[in-house]
Short mmCIF file of C-alpha atoms in Angstrom, two decimals:
data_model
loop_
_atom_site.label_atom_id
_atom_site.label_comp_id
_atom_site.label_asym_id
_atom_site.label_seq_id
_atom_site.Cartn_x
_atom_site.Cartn_y
_atom_site.Cartn_z
CA MET A 1 55.56 174.00 36.40
CA ARG A 2 53.35 175.48 39.13
CA PHE A 3 51.78 172.07 39.67
CA ALA A 4 55.20 170.39 39.90
CA ARG A 5 56.44 173.10 42.26
CA SER A 6 53.43 172.75 44.57
CA LYS A 7 53.86 168.97 44.66
CA ARG A 8 57.56 169.43 45.40
CA ALA A 9 56.82 171.89 48.20
CA LEU A 10 54.27 169.49 49.72
CA ARG A 11 56.78 166.63 49.62
CA LEU A 12 59.47 168.82 51.24
CA LYS A 13 57.03 169.68 54.02
CA THR A 14 56.45 165.97 54.51
CA ILE A 15 60.22 165.38 54.75
CA ASP A 16 60.51 168.25 57.26
CA SER A 17 57.70 166.61 59.22
CA CYS A 18 59.70 163.35 59.30
CA PHE A 19 62.65 165.15 60.87
CA GLN A 20 60.38 167.00 63.30
CA ASP A 21 58.67 163.75 64.29
CA LEU A 22 62.08 162.22 65.00
CA LYS A 23 62.99 165.19 67.19
CA ASP A 24 59.70 165.09 69.07
CA SER A 25 59.50 161.32 69.54
CA ARG A 26 63.10 160.11 69.93
CA LEU A 27 65.28 163.03 71.07
CA MET A 28 64.18 162.99 74.72
CA GLU A 29 67.56 162.51 76.44
CA GLU A 30 70.84 164.41 76.57
CA THR A 31 73.16 161.53 75.67
CA TYR A 32 72.77 158.59 73.28
CA THR A 33 74.89 155.61 72.41
CA VAL A 34 76.26 154.93 68.94
CA ASP A 35 73.75 152.11 68.43
CA GLU A 36 70.83 154.36 69.37
CA VAL A 37 71.97 157.15 67.03
CA SER A 38 72.52 154.61 64.25
CA ASP A 39 69.05 153.18 64.82
CA MET A 40 67.44 156.64 64.67
CA LEU A 41 69.36 157.56 61.49
CA ASP A 42 68.41 154.26 59.86
CA GLY A 43 64.75 154.85 60.60
CA LEU A 44 64.96 158.43 59.31
CA GLN A 45 66.77 157.20 56.18
CA VAL A 46 63.95 154.76 55.46
CA LEU A 47 61.32 157.49 55.82
CA VAL A 48 63.17 160.08 53.71
CA ARG A 49 64.07 157.50 51.08
CA GLY A 50 60.44 156.46 50.83
CA GLU A 51 59.24 160.07 50.49
CA VAL A 52 61.87 160.94 47.84
CA GLU A 53 61.22 157.73 45.93
CA MET A 54 57.48 158.37 46.03
CA GLU A 55 58.01 161.93 44.72
CA LEU A 56 60.27 160.74 41.88
CA ILE A 57 57.81 158.01 40.91
CA ASN A 58 54.90 160.44 41.09
CA THR A 59 56.78 163.00 38.95
CA ALA A 60 57.61 160.38 36.31
CA HIS A 61 54.04 159.09 36.21
CA THR A 62 52.65 162.63 36.07
CA ASN A 63 54.89 163.41 33.09
CA VAL A 64 53.71 160.21 31.41
CA LEU A 65 50.06 161.22 31.87
CA LEU A 66 50.77 164.74 30.57
CA LEU A 67 52.51 163.42 27.46
CA ARG A 68 49.69 160.93 26.97
CA GLN A 69 47.14 163.74 26.95
CA LEU A 70 49.18 165.74 24.45
CA PHE A 71 49.72 162.78 22.15
CA SER A 72 46.05 161.81 22.32
CA GLN A 73 44.99 165.34 21.36
CA ALA A 74 47.55 165.40 18.55
CA GLU A 75 46.19 162.13 17.19
CA LYS A 76 42.69 163.63 17.08
CA PHE A 77 43.94 166.39 14.78
CA TYR A 78 46.18 164.04 12.77
CA LEU A 79 49.40 165.60 14.04
CA ARG A 80 52.65 163.69 14.33
CA LEU A 81 54.80 164.59 17.33
CA GLN A 82 58.37 163.53 17.87
CA THR A 83 60.52 163.65 21.02
CA ASP A 84 64.28 163.82 21.51
CA ILE A 85 65.28 162.15 24.77
CA SER A 86 68.80 163.61 24.59
CA GLU A 87 67.36 167.13 24.98
CA LEU A 88 66.05 166.15 28.42
CA GLU A 89 69.65 166.22 29.74
CA ASN A 90 70.67 169.46 28.05
CA ARG A 91 72.11 171.54 30.90
CA GLU A 92 71.65 174.83 29.08
CA LEU A 93 67.99 174.21 28.45
CA LEU A 94 67.49 172.97 31.99
CA GLU A 95 69.05 176.18 33.35
CA GLN A 96 66.78 178.21 31.11
CA VAL A 97 63.77 176.34 32.45
CA ALA A 98 64.94 176.96 36.03
CA GLU A 99 65.44 180.68 35.29
CA PHE A 100 62.01 180.82 33.66
CA GLU A 101 60.48 179.23 36.74
CA LYS A 102 62.12 181.82 39.02
CA THR A 103 61.09 184.79 36.90
CA ASP A 104 57.62 183.34 36.41
CA PHE A 105 56.92 183.08 40.11
CA LYS A 106 58.51 186.45 40.88
CA ALA A 107 56.38 188.20 38.30
CA ASN A 108 53.27 186.17 39.07
CA SER A 109 51.05 189.20 39.64
CA LYS A 110 52.26 190.89 36.46
CA VAL A 111 51.64 187.77 34.41
CA ASN A 112 48.14 187.45 35.86
CA GLN A 113 47.39 191.03 34.82
CA GLU A 114 48.67 190.47 31.31
CA SER A 115 46.77 187.19 30.98
CA SER A 116 43.54 189.03 31.80
CA LYS A 117 43.96 191.30 28.77
CA PRO A 118 42.02 190.33 25.64
CA LYS A 119 44.01 188.52 22.99
CA LEU A 120 43.70 188.74 19.22
CA ALA A 121 41.74 185.99 17.61
CA PRO A 122 43.41 184.01 14.80
CA LEU A 123 42.66 185.03 11.23
CA ASN A 124 41.49 181.60 10.24
CA GLU A 125 38.56 180.69 12.50
CA GLY A 126 37.56 177.55 10.72
CA GLY A 127 38.78 174.00 10.55
CA VAL A 128 41.67 172.85 12.66
CA SER A 129 42.43 176.27 14.19
CA GLU A 130 38.94 176.59 15.62
CA LEU A 131 39.12 173.11 17.11
CA LEU A 132 42.53 173.84 18.58
CA GLN A 133 41.26 177.08 20.08
CA LYS A 134 38.31 175.30 21.69
CA GLU A 135 40.57 172.56 22.99
CA ILE A 136 43.00 175.12 24.40
CA SER A 137 40.14 176.92 26.15
CA ARG A 138 38.88 173.67 27.61
CA LEU A 139 42.36 172.77 28.79
CA GLN A 140 42.77 176.16 30.41
CA GLU A 141 39.49 175.73 32.25
CA ASP A 142 40.52 172.27 33.39
CA ASN A 143 43.89 173.66 34.43
CA ASP A 144 42.23 176.38 36.50
CA LYS A 145 39.98 173.81 38.16
CA LEU A 146 43.00 171.63 38.88
CA LYS A 147 44.87 174.58 40.38
CA ALA A 148 41.94 175.42 42.63
CA ARG A 149 41.64 171.81 43.68
CA LEU A 150 45.38 171.63 44.24
CA ARG A 151 45.28 174.68 46.51
CA THR A 152 42.42 173.09 48.43
CA LEU A 153 44.31 169.82 48.77
CA GLU A 154 47.44 171.66 49.90
CA SER A 155 45.53 173.51 52.60
CA GLN A 156 43.88 170.25 53.70
CA ALA A 157 47.26 168.49 53.75
CA MET A 158 48.82 171.25 55.85
CA SER A 159 45.84 171.18 58.21
CA ALA A 160 46.14 167.39 58.46
CA LEU A 161 49.87 167.69 59.26
CA ASP A 162 49.14 170.27 61.96
CA ASP A 163 46.38 168.07 63.41
CA LYS A 164 48.76 165.12 63.36
CA SER A 165 51.42 167.07 65.27
CA LYS A 166 48.85 168.29 67.81
CA ALA A 167 47.47 164.78 68.25
CA GLU A 168 50.96 163.36 68.79
CA ARG A 169 51.74 166.04 71.39
CA ALA A 170 48.40 165.42 73.11
CA LEU A 171 49.09 161.67 73.08
CA LYS A 172 52.52 162.18 74.63
CA ASP A 173 51.05 164.43 77.32
CA LEU A 174 48.31 161.89 78.00
CA GLN A 175 50.82 159.05 78.25
CA LYS A 176 52.95 161.12 80.62
CA SER A 177 49.94 162.00 82.81
CA GLN A 178 48.81 158.36 82.80
CA GLY A 179 52.30 157.30 83.85
CA ASP A 180 52.21 159.79 86.75
CA GLN A 181 48.73 158.61 87.77
CA GLN A 182 49.83 154.97 87.67
CA SER A 183 52.87 155.79 89.83
CA ALA A 184 50.64 157.56 92.37
CA ILE A 185 48.19 154.65 92.35
CA HIS A 186 51.02 152.15 92.90
CA ALA A 187 52.40 154.26 95.75
CA GLN A 188 48.95 154.49 97.36
CA GLU A 189 48.41 150.76 96.97
CA SER A 190 51.83 150.09 98.50
CA THR A 191 51.01 152.36 101.44
CA ASN A 192 47.64 150.68 101.97
CA LEU A 193 49.25 147.25 101.78
CA GLU A 194 51.89 148.23 104.32
CA GLY A 195 49.17 149.55 106.65
CA THR A 196 47.18 146.33 106.27
CA VAL A 197 50.27 144.22 106.99
CA ALA A 198 51.07 146.34 110.05
CA ALA A 199 47.49 145.99 111.34
CA MET A 200 47.57 142.22 110.78
CA GLN A 201 50.90 142.00 112.57
CA ALA A 202 49.54 143.99 115.53
CA ASP A 203 46.44 141.75 115.69
CA PHE A 204 48.65 138.68 115.55
CA GLU A 205 50.82 139.99 118.38
CA LYS A 206 47.71 140.76 120.47
CA THR A 207 46.33 137.29 119.81
CA LEU A 208 49.70 135.72 120.63
CA ASN A 209 49.95 137.68 123.88
CA ALA A 210 46.39 136.68 124.80
CA ASN A 211 47.19 133.04 124.05
CA VAL A 212 50.33 133.22 126.20
CA ALA A 213 48.36 134.78 129.06
CA SER A 214 45.59 132.20 128.78
CA GLN A 215 48.20 129.43 128.67
CA LYS A 216 49.79 130.75 131.85
CA ASP A 217 46.34 130.91 133.49
CA LEU A 218 45.64 127.35 132.45
CA GLN A 219 48.97 126.21 133.82
CA ASN A 220 48.27 127.95 137.14
CA CYS A 221 44.79 126.39 137.24
CA LEU A 222 46.29 123.00 136.47
CA VAL A 223 48.85 123.30 139.27
CA SER A 224 46.15 124.41 141.68
CA ALA A 225 43.93 121.50 140.60
CA LYS A 226 46.81 119.08 141.18
CA HIS A 227 47.36 120.45 144.64
CA ASP A 228 43.64 120.18 145.39
CA LEU A 229 43.64 116.60 144.08
CA LEU A 230 46.54 115.61 146.28
CA HIS A 231 44.84 117.19 149.27
CA VAL A 232 41.59 115.36 148.53
CA GLN A 233 43.46 112.05 148.05
CA GLU A 234 45.23 112.58 151.38
CA GLN A 235 41.93 113.32 153.12
CA LEU A 236 40.35 110.29 151.45
CA SER A 237 43.21 108.05 152.66
CA LEU A 238 42.82 109.36 156.19
CA ALA A 239 39.08 108.81 156.03
CA GLU A 240 39.57 105.24 154.84
CA LYS A 241 42.00 104.53 157.65
CA GLU A 242 39.64 106.09 160.14
CA LEU A 243 36.72 104.12 158.75
CA GLU A 244 38.70 100.87 158.88
CA LYS A 245 39.72 101.57 162.42
CA LYS A 246 36.12 102.21 163.41
CA PHE A 247 34.99 99.08 161.59
CA GLN A 248 37.52 96.93 163.44
CA GLN A 249 36.11 98.16 166.74
CA THR A 250 32.56 96.95 165.95
CA ALA A 251 31.10 93.64 167.36
CA ALA A 252 30.37 92.27 163.90
CA TYR A 253 34.02 92.70 162.95
CA ARG A 254 35.17 90.94 166.12
CA ASN A 255 32.71 88.05 165.60
CA MET A 256 33.80 87.69 161.98
CA LYS A 257 37.41 87.69 163.06
CA GLU A 258 36.79 84.98 165.69
CA ILE A 259 34.91 82.87 163.16
CA LEU A 260 37.73 83.26 160.64
CA THR A 261 40.29 82.33 163.32
CA LYS A 262 38.33 79.16 164.22
CA LYS A 263 37.97 78.25 160.59
CA ASN A 264 41.66 78.68 160.06
CA GLU A 265 42.42 76.42 163.01
CA GLN A 266 40.01 73.79 161.74
CA ILE A 267 41.64 73.95 158.31
CA LYS A 268 45.07 73.54 159.89
CA ASP A 269 43.80 70.57 161.92
CA LEU A 270 42.32 68.96 158.84
CA ARG A 271 45.54 69.44 156.93
CA LYS A 272 47.49 67.76 159.75
CA ARG A 273 45.13 64.81 159.73
CA LEU A 274 45.30 64.56 156.01
CA GLN A 275 49.06 64.53 156.13
CA ARG A 276 48.95 61.83 158.79
CA TYR A 277 46.68 59.60 156.72
CA GLU A 278 48.85 60.06 153.70
CA SER A 279 52.00 59.10 155.64
CA ASP A 280 50.26 55.86 157.04
CA GLU A 281 49.38 54.71 153.58
#
């Protein structure tokens, strides 16, 4: 009964841990929708159902192993045991067992003191009684070892549950701090990007203004060059006229002009003659 009670207490702690995990992991807001509450209750139902089912299965299997041990020992001593399944649902006997469990655990210290007192040995020390006594002693030793191991396992399980809760809290804190760090990093990156864009825009404006100024300078230079070109062309035209005038005043030009005039007259005379000959024919 102590073994079953310890297992039951451990399973109840596990169920309490399920509810606590739900509170710590899901109940983060003040209001929830019906679908969210239904989803949380469904998940909790699955966990609690699994824990209760596991406990019931474990209890049934433990009882099977206990009965198997008893029957195996009875077979060694050629005893025939019989069971009445209907007595397992006897409410009066079940209440007596529950009352015995309560009184047993309340008077645990008193029972331990009485169990330490020496007990009378049976009158018949030989044969089956001696074997039964040895087997009972061995079972008691095994039971004590199992109790000690059970207490160790319970302490380890409780420590593991505490470590699990601490690890989950630490993980939540780490996730929260990482989220804050990521937000700060994103904000810094956004600020740096905005500064870079502003600097690029300022450089672009400076370059554009410089290009506009250089374009204006080029236009002014082009206009000035056009004016200079027109002035040079005008001077060149005047120089050509002046040169032609001077050339016409030279003796060579006058001689060439007289020769050309004579040649032209000769050509005219020849054409007249040619026309005359053609008309005579």
